[in-house]
Tab-separated table of C-alpha atoms in Angstrom:
chain	number	residue	atom	x	y	z
A	1380	ILE	CA	-164.172	-69.591	-40.648
A	1381	ARG	CA	-164.774	-66.195	-39.188
A	1382	LYS	CA	-167.641	-65.902	-36.543
A	1383	VAL	CA	-169.052	-63.056	-34.790
A	1384	GLU	CA	-169.919	-64.028	-31.021
A	1385	GLU	CA	-172.995	-62.143	-29.574
A	1386	GLY	CA	-172.165	-59.007	-28.411
A	1387	ASP	CA	-168.933	-58.446	-30.629
A	1388	LYS	CA	-168.139	-55.060	-32.241
A	1389	LEU	CA	-167.700	-55.440	-35.913
A	1390	ARG	CA	-163.668	-55.812	-36.221
A	1391	ILE	CA	-162.613	-53.982	-39.346
A	1392	PHE	CA	-159.232	-54.110	-40.713
A	1393	TRP	CA	-157.302	-51.555	-42.732
A	1394	ASN	CA	-154.068	-52.943	-44.129
A	1395	SER	CA	-152.529	-50.254	-46.701
A	1396	ARG	CA	-150.994	-47.018	-47.013
A	1397	LEU	CA	-152.985	-44.139	-45.157
A	1398	SER	CA	-153.382	-41.523	-48.276
A	1399	ARG	CA	-155.413	-39.678	-50.400
A	1400	GLU	CA	-155.493	-42.273	-53.376
A	1401	LYS	CA	-156.461	-45.009	-50.675
A	1402	ARG	CA	-159.152	-42.706	-49.941
A	1403	ILE	CA	-158.371	-42.703	-46.010
A	1404	MET	CA	-160.364	-39.532	-45.253
A	1405	PRO	CA	-163.684	-40.497	-46.806
A	1406	PHE	CA	-163.229	-43.734	-44.772
A	1407	MET	CA	-162.573	-41.881	-41.407
A	1408	GLU	CA	-165.862	-40.196	-42.242
A	1409	ALA	CA	-167.716	-43.099	-42.822
A	1410	LEU	CA	-166.730	-44.779	-39.713
A	1411	SER	CA	-167.968	-41.504	-37.955
A	1412	LEU	CA	-171.279	-41.591	-39.467
A	1413	MET	CA	-171.727	-45.181	-38.293
A	1414	ARG	CA	-174.277	-45.950	-35.768
A	1415	GLU	CA	-173.157	-49.623	-34.945
A	1416	PRO	CA	-170.419	-50.672	-32.518
A	1417	PHE	CA	-167.069	-51.257	-34.354
A	1418	CYS	CA	-163.053	-51.440	-33.798
A	1419	CYS	CA	-161.341	-50.520	-37.109
A	1420	THR	CA	-157.551	-51.361	-36.897
A	1421	PHE	CA	-155.249	-49.493	-39.307
A	1422	VAL	CA	-151.910	-50.804	-40.228
A	1423	GLY	CA	-149.897	-48.752	-42.375
A	1424	ASP	CA	-148.037	-45.310	-42.582
A	1425	GLY	CA	-148.414	-42.582	-45.338
A	1426	ASN	CA	-149.096	-38.856	-45.778
A	1427	GLY	CA	-152.618	-39.256	-44.530
A	1428	LEU	CA	-151.768	-40.614	-41.134
A	1429	LYS	CA	-151.730	-37.375	-39.076
A	1430	SER	CA	-154.851	-36.099	-40.551
A	1431	ALA	CA	-156.469	-39.388	-39.988
A	1432	ARG	CA	-155.565	-39.386	-36.135
A	1433	ARG	CA	-156.759	-35.862	-35.979
A	1434	PHE	CA	-160.069	-36.156	-37.300
A	1435	ALA	CA	-160.385	-39.489	-34.909
A	1436	GLU	CA	-159.672	-37.684	-32.101
A	1437	LYS	CA	-161.882	-34.477	-32.866
A	1438	HIS	CA	-164.820	-37.210	-33.694
A	1439	ASN	CA	-164.160	-39.153	-30.442
A	1440	LEU	CA	-163.197	-42.368	-32.414
A	1441	MET	CA	-159.796	-42.990	-30.573
A	1442	HIS	CA	-161.621	-43.661	-27.206
A	1443	GLY	CA	-165.000	-44.192	-27.982
A	1444	LYS	CA	-166.731	-46.858	-25.722
A	1445	ASN	CA	-168.594	-48.467	-29.115
A	1446	GLN	CA	-166.907	-47.104	-31.711
A	1447	GLN	CA	-162.983	-47.311	-31.689
A	1448	VAL	CA	-159.920	-46.946	-34.050
A	1449	VAL	CA	-156.704	-48.063	-33.528
A	1450	PHE	CA	-153.475	-46.913	-35.403
A	1451	CYS	CA	-150.368	-49.257	-35.512
A	1452	GLY	CA	-148.562	-47.459	-37.855
A	1453	ARG	CA	-146.073	-49.636	-39.849
A	1454	VAL	CA	-145.722	-53.417	-38.752
A	1455	PRO	CA	-143.807	-56.123	-39.727
A	1456	HIS	CA	-145.461	-58.753	-42.081
A	1457	GLU	CA	-145.679	-61.127	-39.557
A	1458	GLU	CA	-147.479	-59.126	-37.109
A	1459	VAL	CA	-149.814	-58.050	-39.777
A	1460	LEU	CA	-150.863	-61.579	-40.487
A	1461	ASP	CA	-151.459	-62.146	-36.496
A	1462	LYS	CA	-153.637	-59.072	-36.545
A	1463	MET	CA	-155.608	-59.949	-39.489
A	1464	ILE	CA	-156.626	-63.655	-38.270
A	1465	LYS	CA	-158.475	-61.626	-35.286
A	1466	GLN	CA	-160.663	-59.250	-37.826
A	1467	HIS	CA	-163.961	-59.552	-39.202
A	1468	LEU	CA	-163.735	-57.639	-42.327
A	1469	SER	CA	-160.893	-56.273	-44.313
A	1470	VAL	CA	-161.552	-52.905	-46.091
A	1471	THR	CA	-160.105	-51.479	-49.417
A	1472	VAL	CA	-161.921	-48.425	-50.460
A	1473	SER	CA	-159.793	-46.907	-53.248
A	1474	TYR	CA	-161.859	-46.096	-56.484
A	1475	GLY	CA	-161.251	-46.342	-59.853
A	1476	PHE	CA	-157.794	-47.316	-60.216
A	1477	ASP	CA	-156.243	-49.194	-57.184
A	1478	THR	CA	-156.256	-53.372	-57.160
A	1479	GLN	CA	-154.926	-53.830	-53.645
A	1480	GLY	CA	-153.311	-57.046	-55.031
A	1481	LEU	CA	-151.420	-58.040	-51.801
A	1482	THR	CA	-154.050	-57.035	-49.430
A	1483	LEU	CA	-156.892	-58.904	-51.274
A	1484	LEU	CA	-154.830	-62.160	-51.431
A	1485	GLU	CA	-153.696	-61.917	-47.913
A	1486	ALA	CA	-157.491	-61.435	-46.860
A	1487	GLU	CA	-158.298	-64.425	-49.120
A	1488	ALA	CA	-155.657	-66.764	-47.483
A	1489	THR	CA	-157.073	-65.887	-43.865
A	1490	GLY	CA	-160.865	-66.258	-45.145
A	1491	LEU	CA	-161.330	-62.934	-44.239
A	1492	PRO	CA	-164.141	-61.283	-46.100
A	1493	VAL	CA	-163.514	-57.790	-48.265
A	1494	PHE	CA	-165.368	-54.539	-47.882
A	1495	PHE	CA	-165.003	-52.296	-50.877
A	1496	CYS	CA	-166.837	-49.564	-53.002
A	1497	ASP	CA	-165.409	-50.016	-56.168
A	1498	PRO	CA	-167.447	-52.358	-58.465
A	1499	ASP	CA	-164.241	-53.459	-60.373
A	1500	MET	CA	-162.933	-55.161	-57.102
A	1501	LYS	CA	-165.389	-57.891	-57.733
A	1502	GLU	CA	-162.941	-59.467	-60.111
A	1503	ASN	CA	-160.252	-59.858	-57.398
A	1504	VAL	CA	-162.510	-61.477	-54.662
A	1505	PRO	CA	-164.211	-64.610	-54.544
A	1506	LYS	CA	-167.752	-64.646	-55.380
A	1507	GLY	CA	-170.132	-64.344	-52.074
A	1508	GLY	CA	-166.346	-63.194	-50.068
A	1509	PHE	CA	-167.355	-59.732	-49.889
A	1510	VAL	CA	-169.477	-56.593	-49.144
A	1511	MET	CA	-169.558	-54.054	-51.582
A	1512	ALA	CA	-171.126	-50.363	-50.685
A	1513	ASP	CA	-173.905	-49.107	-53.135
A	1514	GLY	CA	-171.295	-46.164	-53.807
A	1515	CYS	CA	-167.965	-44.305	-52.840
A	1516	SER	CA	-169.406	-41.574	-50.423
A	1517	PRO	CA	-168.947	-42.063	-46.926
A	1518	ALA	CA	-172.819	-42.076	-45.909
A	1519	GLN	CA	-172.962	-45.200	-48.613
A	1520	MET	CA	-169.965	-46.956	-46.891
A	1521	ALA	CA	-171.095	-46.171	-43.347
A	1522	HIS	CA	-174.631	-47.849	-44.440
A	1523	ALA	CA	-173.024	-50.866	-45.990
A	1524	LEU	CA	-170.862	-51.213	-42.800
A	1525	ASP	CA	-173.739	-50.771	-40.165
A	1526	THR	CA	-175.874	-53.274	-42.353
A	1527	ILE	CA	-173.375	-55.983	-41.659
A	1528	ALA	CA	-172.561	-55.015	-38.285
A	1529	ARG	CA	-176.268	-55.567	-37.613
A	1530	ASN	CA	-176.350	-59.049	-39.533
A	1531	PRO	CA	-173.297	-60.931	-38.223
A	1532	LYS	CA	-173.954	-64.080	-39.525
A	1533	GLU	CA	-173.214	-62.977	-42.836
A	1534	ILE	CA	-169.440	-62.400	-41.923
A	1535	GLU	CA	-169.463	-66.227	-41.277
A	1536	LYS	CA	-171.493	-66.952	-44.474
A	1537	MET	CA	-168.597	-65.203	-46.394
A	1538	SER	CA	-165.871	-66.438	-44.814
A	1539	LYS	CA	-167.213	-70.086	-45.703
A	1540	GLU	CA	-167.587	-68.864	-49.089
A	1541	ILE	CA	-163.984	-68.042	-49.317
A	1542	ALA	CA	-163.017	-71.157	-47.731
A	1543	GLU	CA	-165.062	-73.482	-50.080
A	1544	LYS	CA	-163.433	-71.344	-53.144
A	1545	THR	CA	-159.774	-70.876	-52.036
A	1546	HIS	CA	-157.204	-72.586	-49.775
A	1547	VAL	CA	-157.878	-70.728	-46.213
A	1548	PHE	CA	-154.834	-70.951	-43.884
A	1549	GLU	CA	-156.820	-71.339	-40.561
A	1550	ASN	CA	-153.737	-72.014	-38.338
A	1551	VAL	CA	-151.712	-69.079	-39.434
A	1552	LYS	CA	-148.401	-69.577	-37.196
A	1553	VAL	CA	-146.123	-66.715	-37.766
A	1554	LYS	CA	-142.302	-66.769	-36.606
A	1555	GLY	CA	-142.399	-65.031	-33.538
A	1556	SER	CA	-145.963	-65.040	-33.059
A	1557	LYS	CA	-147.411	-64.672	-29.410
A	1558	ASP	CA	-150.271	-67.034	-29.792
């Protein structure tokens, strides 16, 4: 079960290609509009990585005190799972065509609530285990993320909902793991 301790930044996890169809730049803009503290870890590569990094640098998101993004690039699957179990919220912001099947299954298997903006994604995530923005604009995404950051008990509640509806692997131990 995910818990957000007092004073924790919202830990957001992007596990996907960094590309136009995955809507990396609208999401980067959403992060720049957030008011609440967060740390967003990006795992993945793609043709949008350079643009995302430039945007993060320009908007002081790489080294900000309260708001920070970390780009890990492509990493081995075992490392993805290790990173995933330390997060509060998985993100997928594709809209209208992408199901993100494996990303959603991995989030579900580790009890990680999911954030999205495409209403069709509700079919792929256990009821009560997600946050959905009111729309797909950067401002709407930022508002939804700020709202969840101000209500950290919701992370725990969503995580419990996932655990009750699926088999959650709480003690994920991956070959070669440092923990």
